[in-house]
Coordinates of C-alpha atoms and ligand atoms in Angstrom, one line a residue:
M1 CA -8.0 -8.0 -10.4
H2 CA -7.8 -11.9 -10.1
Q3 CA -4.1 -12.0 -11.0
A4 CA -3.1 -8.5 -10.0
V5 CA 0.2 -7.9 -8.2
F6 CA 1.1 -4.5 -7.5
Y7 CA 4.5 -2.6 -7.3
Q8 CA 4.6 0.7 -5.5
V9 CA 6.6 3.3 -6.8
Y10 CA 7.7 6.4 -4.8
P11 CA 8.6 8.6 -7.8
Q12 CA 11.0 10.8 -6.3
S13 CA 13.2 8.1 -5.2
F14 CA 12.8 5.7 -8.2
A15 CA 14.9 6.8 -11.2
D16 CA 16.0 10.3 -12.1
S17 CA 16.6 10.7 -16.0
N18 CA 17.8 14.3 -16.1
G19 CA 20.5 14.3 -13.3
D20 CA 18.6 16.9 -11.0
G21 CA 18.7 14.3 -8.1
I22 CA 14.9 13.5 -8.1
G23 CA 13.2 10.6 -9.8
D24 CA 10.8 11.6 -12.3
L25 CA 8.3 10.1 -15.0
P26 CA 10.9 9.6 -17.9
G27 CA 13.1 7.6 -15.5
L28 CA 10.2 5.5 -14.5
I29 CA 9.3 5.1 -17.9
S30 CA 12.9 3.6 -18.7
K31 CA 12.4 1.1 -15.9
L32 CA 9.0 -0.5 -17.2
P33 CA 10.9 -3.4 -18.7
Y34 CA 12.6 -4.2 -15.4
L35 CA 9.2 -4.1 -13.5
K36 CA 7.6 -6.3 -16.1
S37 CA 10.4 -8.8 -15.5
L38 CA 9.4 -9.0 -11.8
G39 CA 6.0 -10.4 -13.0
V40 CA 3.9 -7.7 -11.4
T41 CA 0.6 -6.4 -13.3
A42 CA 0.2 -3.0 -12.0
L43 CA 2.0 0.0 -10.4
W44 CA 0.8 2.5 -7.7
L45 CA 2.5 5.9 -7.9
N46 CA 2.5 8.1 -4.9
P47 CA 1.3 11.6 -5.8
I48 CA 2.8 13.1 -8.8
F49 CA 0.8 16.3 -8.6
E50 CA 1.8 20.1 -8.4
S51 CA 2.7 20.6 -4.7
P52 CA 4.6 22.8 -2.4
F53 CA 5.9 19.3 -1.2
G54 CA 5.3 20.0 2.7
D55 CA 4.1 16.3 2.8
A56 CA 6.0 14.8 -0.1
G57 CA 3.4 15.7 -2.5
Y58 CA 0.3 14.8 -0.4
D59 CA -0.3 18.5 -0.2
I60 CA -1.6 19.1 -3.7
S61 CA -2.0 22.6 -5.3
D62 CA -3.2 21.5 -8.6
F63 CA -4.9 18.0 -9.0
R64 CA -4.7 18.1 -12.8
K65 CA -1.2 18.9 -13.2
V66 CA 2.0 16.8 -13.0
A67 CA 4.7 18.6 -10.8
A68 CA 7.4 20.0 -12.9
R69 CA 10.1 17.9 -10.9
Y70 CA 8.6 14.8 -12.3
G71 CA 7.8 15.8 -15.8
T72 CA 4.7 16.9 -17.7
N73 CA 1.2 15.5 -18.3
E74 CA 2.4 14.4 -21.7
D75 CA 4.9 12.2 -19.7
A76 CA 2.2 10.8 -17.6
I77 CA 0.2 9.9 -20.8
R78 CA 3.2 8.1 -22.0
L79 CA 3.6 6.4 -18.9
F80 CA 0.2 5.1 -19.3
Q81 CA 0.7 4.1 -22.8
E82 CA 4.1 2.4 -22.3
A83 CA 2.9 0.6 -19.4
H84 CA -0.3 -0.6 -21.2
K85 CA 2.1 -1.9 -24.0
L86 CA 3.7 -4.2 -21.4
G87 CA 0.4 -5.2 -19.9
L88 CA 1.0 -3.1 -16.9
K89 CA -1.8 -1.0 -15.2
V90 CA -0.9 2.5 -13.7
V91 CA -2.8 3.5 -10.6
L92 CA -2.6 7.2 -9.1
D93 CA -2.5 8.4 -5.7
L94 CA -6.0 10.4 -5.0
V95 CA -5.6 12.6 -2.1
A96 CA -9.5 13.0 -1.7
G97 CA -9.6 14.4 1.9
H98 CA -7.5 17.7 1.6
T99 CA -5.7 20.1 -0.5
S100 CA -2.5 22.1 0.1
D101 CA -3.2 25.5 1.7
E102 CA -1.4 26.8 -1.4
H103 CA -4.2 25.4 -3.7
P104 CA -5.8 28.2 -5.5
W105 CA -9.2 27.0 -4.0
F106 CA -8.0 27.4 -0.5
Q107 CA -6.0 30.9 -1.4
S108 CA -9.3 32.1 -2.7
A109 CA -11.6 30.7 -0.1
A110 CA -9.4 32.1 2.8
S111 CA -9.2 35.5 1.6
D112 CA -12.6 36.1 0.1
P113 CA -15.8 35.4 1.9
K114 CA -17.6 35.4 -1.2
S115 CA -15.2 33.0 -3.0
P116 CA -16.9 30.3 -5.1
Y117 CA -14.6 27.9 -3.3
R118 CA -15.5 29.4 0.2
E119 CA -17.7 26.4 1.0
H120 CA -15.1 23.7 -0.3
Y121 CA -13.4 24.1 3.1
I122 CA -14.5 24.2 6.9
F123 CA -13.9 27.7 8.5
T124 CA -14.6 27.5 12.2
G125 CA -14.3 31.3 12.9
D126 CA -12.7 31.6 16.5
E127 CA -12.8 27.9 17.2
P128 CA -9.2 26.8 17.2
Q129 CA -8.6 23.6 15.5
Q130 CA -5.6 20.7 15.7
S131 CA -4.0 18.9 13.3
M132 CA -3.9 14.8 13.2
F133 CA -1.0 15.1 15.5
G134 CA -2.4 17.6 17.9
D135 CA -0.4 20.6 16.5
S136 CA -2.4 23.8 16.7
I137 CA -3.4 25.0 13.2
P138 CA -2.4 28.6 12.7
R139 CA -5.3 31.0 11.6
T140 CA -5.6 32.2 8.1
A141 CA -4.4 35.8 7.2
Q142 CA -8.0 36.8 7.7
G143 CA -7.8 35.8 11.3
E144 CA -10.1 32.6 10.9
H145 CA -9.5 29.0 12.0
F146 CA -10.1 26.1 9.8
V147 CA -10.2 22.3 9.9
A148 CA -7.1 20.2 8.7
N149 CA -7.2 16.7 7.7
F150 CA -3.6 15.7 8.7
L151 CA -0.8 18.4 8.9
P152 CA -1.6 22.1 9.6
F153 CA -1.2 22.9 5.9
Q154 CA -3.6 20.5 4.6
P155 CA -7.2 21.9 4.9
A156 CA -9.8 19.4 4.9
L157 CA -12.2 19.2 1.9
R158 CA -15.7 19.5 3.0
Y159 CA -17.6 16.2 2.5
G160 CA -19.9 16.8 5.7
Y161 CA -20.3 15.5 9.1
K162 CA -22.0 12.3 10.3
H163 CA -23.8 14.0 13.2
P164 CA -23.6 17.7 12.8
D165 CA -23.6 19.6 16.2
P166 CA -26.1 22.4 15.8
S167 CA -24.0 24.7 17.9
K168 CA -21.1 24.5 15.2
P169 CA -22.7 26.0 12.1
W170 CA -19.8 24.8 10.1
Q171 CA -20.7 21.1 10.6
L172 CA -22.9 20.5 7.6
P173 CA -24.6 17.1 6.7
P174 CA -23.1 15.3 3.8
E175 CA -26.2 15.7 1.8
H176 CA -25.7 19.8 1.9
P177 CA -25.2 21.1 -1.6
A178 CA -22.0 22.5 -0.4
C179 CA -20.6 18.9 0.3
L180 CA -22.2 17.6 -2.8
A181 CA -20.3 20.1 -4.8
V182 CA -17.0 18.7 -3.3
R183 CA -18.1 15.3 -4.5
V184 CA -18.4 16.5 -8.0
E185 CA -14.8 18.1 -7.9
L186 CA -13.4 15.0 -6.7
R187 CA -15.3 12.7 -9.5
D188 CA -14.2 15.4 -12.0
I189 CA -10.5 14.9 -11.0
M190 CA -10.8 11.1 -11.3
K191 CA -12.5 11.4 -14.7
F192 CA -9.6 13.7 -16.0
W193 CA -6.9 11.0 -15.1
L194 CA -8.9 8.1 -16.0
D195 CA -9.8 9.6 -19.5
L196 CA -5.8 10.2 -19.9
G197 CA -5.5 6.6 -19.5
C198 CA -4.7 5.9 -15.9
D199 CA -6.3 2.6 -14.5
G200 CA -7.6 3.6 -11.2
F201 CA -6.7 5.0 -7.7
R202 CA -5.2 4.4 -4.3
V203 CA -7.4 6.7 -2.0
D204 CA -5.4 8.5 0.5
M205 CA -6.9 8.5 4.1
A206 CA -10.2 7.1 2.4
A207 CA -12.1 6.8 5.8
S208 CA -11.4 10.5 6.5
L209 CA -13.9 12.2 4.1
I210 CA -17.1 12.3 6.3
R211 CA -16.1 13.6 9.7
G212 CA -16.8 13.1 13.6
P213 CA -17.7 10.3 15.6
G214 CA -20.2 7.4 14.7
D215 CA -20.3 4.5 12.3
N216 CA -19.2 4.8 8.7
T217 CA -22.6 4.1 7.0
I218 CA -22.8 7.7 5.3
L219 CA -19.3 7.4 4.5
A220 CA -19.8 4.0 2.9
R221 CA -22.6 5.4 0.6
L222 CA -20.3 8.0 -0.5
W223 CA -17.8 5.6 -1.8
Q224 CA -20.5 3.4 -2.9
G225 CA -21.6 6.1 -5.3
F226 CA -18.2 6.4 -6.7
R227 CA -18.0 2.5 -7.3
S228 CA -21.3 2.5 -9.1
W229 CA -20.1 5.0 -11.3
F230 CA -17.0 3.2 -12.0
D231 CA -18.6 0.2 -12.7
R232 CA -20.7 1.8 -15.2
D233 CA -18.2 4.0 -16.9
Y234 CA -14.7 2.7 -16.1
P235 CA -15.4 -1.0 -15.5
E236 CA -12.0 -1.8 -15.6
A237 CA -10.6 0.7 -13.3
V238 CA -9.6 -0.2 -9.6
L239 CA -10.3 1.4 -6.3
V240 CA -7.8 0.8 -3.6
A241 CA -8.4 2.2 0.0
E242 CA -6.0 3.4 2.4
W243 CA -8.4 2.6 5.2
G244 CA -6.8 -0.2 7.2
N245 CA -10.0 -2.0 7.8
P246 CA -11.2 -4.3 4.8
I247 CA -14.6 -5.0 6.2
E248 CA -15.5 -1.3 6.0
A249 CA -13.6 -0.5 2.9
I250 CA -14.8 -3.5 0.8
N251 CA -18.5 -2.9 2.0
A252 CA -18.1 0.7 0.9
G253 CA -17.4 -0.4 -2.6
F254 CA -13.4 -0.6 -2.6
H255 CA -11.9 -3.5 -4.8
I256 CA -8.8 -3.5 -2.4
D257 CA -7.9 -2.5 1.2
F258 CA -4.8 -3.0 3.2
L259 CA -3.9 -4.3 6.5
L260 CA -1.4 -1.9 7.7
H261 CA 0.3 -0.2 10.6
F262 CA -2.6 1.6 11.7
G263 CA -6.6 0.5 11.8
E264 CA -6.9 -3.2 12.5
P265 CA -4.2 -4.7 14.3
A266 CA -3.5 -7.9 12.2
Y267 CA -0.4 -6.3 10.0
T268 CA 1.5 -4.9 13.2
H269 CA 1.6 -8.5 14.9
L270 CA 3.0 -10.2 11.7
V271 CA 5.8 -7.7 10.6
G272 CA 7.5 -4.8 12.3
S273 CA 10.6 -4.8 14.6
P274 CA 10.1 -5.8 18.1
N275 CA 9.2 -3.1 20.7
E276 CA 8.6 -0.6 17.8
I277 CA 5.8 1.8 18.1
I278 CA 3.8 1.1 15.1
G279 CA 1.1 3.7 14.5
N280 CA 0.1 4.4 18.1
R281 CA 0.8 0.8 19.4
R282 CA 3.9 -0.7 21.1
V283 CA 4.5 -4.2 19.6
P284 CA 6.4 -6.3 21.9
H285 CA 6.9 -9.3 19.5
V286 CA 5.9 -10.2 15.9
F287 CA 5.5 -13.4 14.3
F288 CA 8.4 -12.6 11.7
E289 CA 11.1 -12.4 14.3
R290 CA 13.8 -14.8 15.3
S291 CA 13.2 -14.8 18.9
G292 CA 10.1 -17.1 18.0
E293 CA 8.1 -15.1 20.7
G294 CA 5.5 -13.7 18.2
D295 CA 2.1 -15.1 18.3
I296 CA 0.6 -16.0 14.7
R297 CA -2.9 -15.9 16.3
L298 CA -2.7 -12.2 17.0
F299 CA -2.3 -11.7 13.3
L300 CA -4.5 -14.6 12.1
D301 CA -7.6 -14.1 14.2
N302 CA -8.0 -10.6 13.0
Y303 CA -7.1 -11.6 9.5
L304 CA -9.9 -14.3 9.3
K305 CA -12.4 -11.8 10.7
H306 CA -11.7 -9.7 7.6
Y307 CA -11.3 -12.4 5.4
S308 CA -14.2 -14.4 6.0
A309 CA -16.2 -11.1 5.9
T310 CA -15.0 -10.0 2.5
V311 CA -14.0 -13.0 0.6
G312 CA -15.6 -13.2 -3.1
R313 CA -16.3 -9.2 -2.8
G314 CA -12.9 -7.6 -2.6
Y315 CA -9.2 -8.2 -1.7
I316 CA -7.0 -7.7 1.2
S317 CA -3.5 -6.8 0.7
L318 CA -0.6 -7.4 2.9
P319 CA 2.0 -5.3 1.5
T320 CA 5.7 -5.8 2.0
G321 CA 6.1 -2.2 3.2
N322 CA 5.1 1.4 1.9
H323 CA 6.4 5.0 2.4
D324 CA 4.8 5.4 5.8
F325 CA 6.6 2.8 7.8
Q326 CA 9.7 1.1 8.3
R327 CA 11.0 -1.4 5.4
P328 CA 10.6 -5.1 6.3
R329 CA 14.5 -5.3 6.3
R330 CA 14.7 -3.2 9.4
G331 CA 15.7 -5.8 12.2
R332 CA 15.9 -8.6 9.7
D333 CA 18.6 -9.7 7.1
L334 CA 18.0 -11.2 3.7
A335 CA 17.4 -14.6 4.9
D336 CA 14.5 -13.5 6.9
L337 CA 13.0 -11.5 4.0
R338 CA 12.9 -14.6 2.0
V339 CA 10.7 -16.4 4.5
L340 CA 8.4 -13.4 4.9
Y341 CA 8.0 -12.9 1.0
A342 CA 7.3 -16.8 1.1
M343 CA 4.2 -16.2 3.1
L344 CA 3.2 -12.5 1.6
F345 CA 3.3 -13.9 -1.9
T346 CA 1.1 -17.0 -1.3
M347 CA -1.7 -15.5 0.9
P348 CA -5.0 -14.5 -0.6
G349 CA -5.7 -11.1 -1.7
T350 CA -3.6 -8.5 -3.7
P351 CA 0.2 -8.5 -3.1
F352 CA 1.9 -4.9 -3.1
L353 CA 5.7 -4.9 -3.3
Y354 CA 7.1 -1.6 -2.1
Y355 CA 10.0 -0.6 -4.4
G356 CA 13.4 -1.8 -3.3
D357 CA 11.7 -4.5 -1.1
E358 CA 12.6 -6.9 -4.1
I359 CA 16.2 -6.7 -3.0
G360 CA 15.9 -6.0 0.6
M361 CA 16.7 -2.4 0.7
R362 CA 17.7 -1.3 4.2
N363 CA 15.8 1.2 6.3
I364 CA 18.4 4.2 6.4
D365 CA 18.1 5.3 10.0
G366 CA 19.3 8.5 11.3
L367 CA 18.5 10.8 8.4
P368 CA 16.9 14.4 8.9
E369 CA 13.6 15.0 7.9
K370 CA 12.7 15.7 4.3
E371 CA 9.5 17.2 3.0
G372 CA 7.5 16.4 6.1
S373 CA 8.6 12.8 6.4
M374 CA 8.8 12.7 10.2
W375 CA 9.7 9.1 11.0
R376 CA 9.2 7.9 7.5
T377 CA 12.9 9.2 5.9
G378 CA 14.7 6.0 6.0
N379 CA 12.2 4.2 4.0
R380 CA 12.2 6.5 1.4
T381 CA 15.7 6.7 -0.1
P382 CA 16.8 6.2 -3.5
M383 CA 16.3 2.9 -5.3
Q384 CA 19.5 1.0 -5.8
W385 CA 19.8 0.0 -9.3
E386 CA 23.5 -0.5 -10.2
H387 CA 26.5 -1.6 -8.1
G388 CA 29.5 0.6 -8.7
A389 CA 27.7 3.5 -10.6
P390 CA 27.2 6.9 -9.1
N391 CA 24.6 6.9 -6.5
L392 CA 24.1 3.2 -7.2
G393 CA 22.6 4.2 -10.6
F394 CA 19.7 6.3 -9.2
S395 CA 20.9 9.8 -10.5
T396 CA 24.0 11.2 -12.0
A397 CA 23.6 14.2 -9.7
P398 CA 26.1 15.3 -7.2
K399 CA 25.4 13.7 -3.9
K400 CA 24.3 16.6 -2.2
R401 CA 21.7 17.3 -4.6
L402 CA 19.9 13.9 -4.3
Y403 CA 16.4 13.8 -2.7
L404 CA 17.7 11.9 0.1
P405 CA 21.0 9.9 0.4
V406 CA 21.6 6.4 -1.2
D407 CA 22.4 3.5 1.4
P408 CA 26.2 4.2 1.9
A409 CA 26.9 0.4 2.9
K410 CA 29.5 -1.3 1.0
D411 CA 27.1 -4.1 0.7
A412 CA 24.1 -2.2 -0.2
P413 CA 22.0 -4.6 -2.2
T414 CA 21.4 -3.5 -5.8
V415 CA 19.4 -4.8 -8.8
S416 CA 22.5 -5.4 -10.9
K417 CA 24.1 -7.7 -8.5
Q418 CA 21.1 -9.7 -7.4
L419 CA 20.2 -10.2 -11.2
A420 CA 23.5 -11.7 -11.6
D421 CA 23.1 -13.8 -8.6
K422 CA 20.4 -16.8 -9.1
A423 CA 20.3 -17.1 -5.3
S424 CA 19.1 -13.6 -4.7
L425 CA 16.2 -12.2 -3.0
L426 CA 15.3 -10.6 -6.4
H427 CA 15.3 -14.0 -8.1
L428 CA 13.2 -15.5 -5.3
T429 CA 10.8 -12.6 -5.3
R430 CA 10.3 -13.3 -9.2
S431 CA 10.0 -17.0 -8.4
L432 CA 7.2 -16.3 -6.0
I433 CA 5.4 -14.1 -8.1
A434 CA 5.8 -16.6 -11.2
L435 CA 4.4 -19.5 -9.1
R436 CA 1.4 -17.3 -7.8
R437 CA 0.6 -16.3 -11.5
K438 CA 1.1 -19.7 -12.9
H439 CA -1.3 -21.6 -10.3
P440 CA -4.8 -20.3 -10.0
G441 CA -4.8 -22.4 -6.6
L442 CA -2.0 -19.8 -5.1
G443 CA -3.8 -16.8 -6.7
N444 CA -5.7 -13.8 -5.4
D445 CA -9.0 -15.6 -5.3
A446 CA -8.1 -19.2 -4.2
E447 CA -9.5 -20.6 -1.1
F448 CA -7.4 -20.1 2.2
R449 CA -7.3 -22.4 5.2
P450 CA -4.9 -22.3 8.2
V451 CA -3.7 -25.9 9.0
F452 CA -1.3 -25.2 12.1
A453 CA -1.6 -22.0 13.5
Q454 CA -1.3 -22.4 17.3
S455 CA -0.8 -19.5 19.8
G456 CA 3.0 -19.0 20.7
R457 CA 4.0 -21.8 18.5
Y458 CA 5.9 -22.1 15.2
P459 CA 5.5 -22.9 12.3
F460 CA 2.5 -21.6 10.5
V461 CA 1.1 -23.9 7.9
Y462 CA -1.9 -23.2 5.7
E463 CA -3.6 -24.6 2.4
R464 CA -4.6 -23.0 -0.5
G465 CA -6.9 -23.6 -3.4
T466 CA -9.4 -26.6 -4.2
A467 CA -9.4 -29.7 -6.2
A468 CA -10.7 -27.4 -9.2
T469 CA -7.8 -24.7 -8.9
G470 CA -5.1 -27.1 -7.5
R471 CA -4.4 -27.5 -3.9
F472 CA -1.0 -26.2 -2.2
L473 CA 0.4 -26.5 1.1
I474 CA 2.5 -23.7 2.7
A475 CA 4.7 -23.9 6.1
I476 CA 6.5 -20.8 7.4
N477 CA 9.1 -20.8 10.1
P478 CA 10.7 -17.3 10.7
A479 CA 12.1 -18.3 14.1
A480 CA 15.7 -19.2 14.6
A481 CA 14.7 -22.3 16.3
P482 CA 13.9 -25.5 14.2
C483 CA 10.4 -26.8 14.4
V484 CA 8.6 -30.0 13.4
V485 CA 5.0 -30.4 12.2
D486 CA 3.1 -33.5 11.5
L487 CA 1.0 -32.8 8.3
P488 CA -1.4 -35.8 7.1
A489 CA -1.6 -34.0 3.7
L490 CA 2.3 -34.1 3.2
G491 CA 2.4 -37.7 2.2
Q492 CA 2.0 -37.2 -1.5
A493 CA 2.9 -33.7 -1.6
R494 CA 5.0 -32.3 -4.3
V495 CA 7.6 -29.7 -3.3
L496 CA 7.5 -26.4 -5.6
L497 CA 9.9 -24.2 -3.8
A498 CA 11.3 -24.8 -0.3
E499 CA 14.5 -23.6 1.7
G500 CA 15.5 -25.4 4.7
T501 CA 12.9 -28.0 5.0
K502 CA 13.2 -31.7 5.3
R503 CA 10.3 -34.3 5.2
A504 CA 9.8 -37.9 6.4
G505 CA 6.3 -39.4 5.8
T506 CA 3.9 -36.8 7.1
K507 CA 6.4 -35.1 9.2
L508 CA 7.9 -31.9 8.2
T509 CA 11.1 -30.7 9.7
L510 CA 11.8 -26.7 9.2
A511 CA 15.3 -25.5 10.1
G512 CA 15.5 -22.2 11.6
V513 CA 14.5 -19.5 9.1
S514 CA 12.7 -21.7 6.6
F515 CA 9.7 -22.4 4.4
A516 CA 8.3 -24.7 2.0
I517 CA 5.6 -24.4 -0.7
F518 CA 4.1 -27.8 -1.9
S519 CA 1.4 -28.8 -4.4
L520 CA -1.0 -31.5 -3.1
P521 CA -2.4 -34.3 -5.5
E522 CA -6.1 -34.2 -6.3
P523 CA -8.0 -36.3 -3.7
A524 CA -8.1 -39.7 -5.4
R525 CA -12.0 -40.1 -5.2
G526 CA -12.5 -42.0 -8.6
R527 CA -10.1 -44.7 -7.6
A528 CA -11.1 -45.3 -4.1
V529 CA -14.7 -45.8 -5.2
S530 CA -13.7 -48.4 -8.0
R531 CA -11.4 -50.1 -5.4
A532 CA -14.3 -50.3 -2.9
S533 CA -16.8 -51.9 -5.7
Ligands
LIG601 C1 -1.4 8.9 4.1 C2 -0.1 8.8 3.3 O1 0.2 7.5 2.9 C3 0.9 9.7 3.9 O2 2.1 9.5 3.3 C4 0.6 11.3 3.9 O3 1.4 11.9 4.8 C5 -0.9 11.1 4.7 N1 -1.8 10.3 4.2 C6 -1.6 12.6 4.4 O4 -2.1 12.7 3.2
LIG602 CA1 14.8 14.2 -12.3

């Protein structure tokens, strides 16, 4: 965990081995050496399980079976084994809060009042329910309403309510045997995959399990229970939350939580496109914007709140992107991404690199919806492997059979082109990850201290590490305008990696869109004492 750097694989869009137009596990296995060469240590795969794919696999109909389009359970086992040979861990997606309405549990529960799975779900009789987006949820064939967790076809699993309303008999307390039975199911699903060799889970909507308003104490207890079980039986395995509130998630026992486009506002003020609605917020300006009108404090104050409350107990992740929001390339070019990655890969916590962000894949706007993608289609397009190859090397299928279209631009970035170009974003990403892994003072655990972080001003400068781990100074200027900063520590600093910066004494001049990473000498305490004596 101390050195972990994750790579997120969107399985259907990563590598297609059999020419059916959809990425699959054998395809992913064939790309493991590439992933190893990036320097990442672990992979997170979006759901690979059997599903009607109404929400791209987040609607599971069999938790224990790999969807045929991705391969077989044997392929998954082979993936774990081959990854482990290369020292890579594999983390699966655990959709803990809901199933598909085609899951046999729900089919049985909805059609038979005596079903053994009846109590796994929350039927509300005549009381209508809404999905997360306010759509009304159709009744079952038997005429009953039920609670859904996200979209109408994703019935919520029953873990109980924080404060059950006595007038609503379906609101059971979390300690009710029916709710505890669902926890046992969830544990058995995790055990199934851990015993086959997976290394942990990213938990979908981890905060959704126990329902209703009120604080999350009981929810935290639920996850702490799973964490104690991990610590006892699978001490090497990792629990990553999709919570968006590291203080809560890490208190609940997760090893890692993200700052994201929803939940706590930090991430939305750092990355995003100006005036974009991210989650439910309109963000007029973000820090990584050439206008220079972003405000680092809007990110940093929230970040520090979570950092100081969790440091030493768990990790915050600032991902480059993910399958639910715009790629960082949206509204930016490759030069901007270089500066963004210089920051994301030198911050504390656990970096997550979304597939294709290492080459700066574009967000492909204007595509029709695919498998419930809604606003999320353009960030899920196929990985761009090879310049000049059919479908840029993703698949040999005819174009119309591809899961989603490949970036049609003439200058679409590809792995092959960027491998051949030492100045490419791919090489920079590798160098940043290598630097982080080489120097404990830049690693996941090392200390973090803002040095220059003023509201409305650029650059952002921070220090990492201690004398024991080595100390580092990082300066980041995403704005188009140059800026100058006086940094007393700069005098004896050694440049490790820099683009567009100049120093004179303690003054650092940063050109527009530039960054620098320095190592700082050990404080010369010993010598100072001997001189004084
Ligand atoms: C969050 C996942 O990241 C998203 O892709 C999915 O649609 C919802 N949870 C529902 O499972
Ligand atoms: Ca395939």
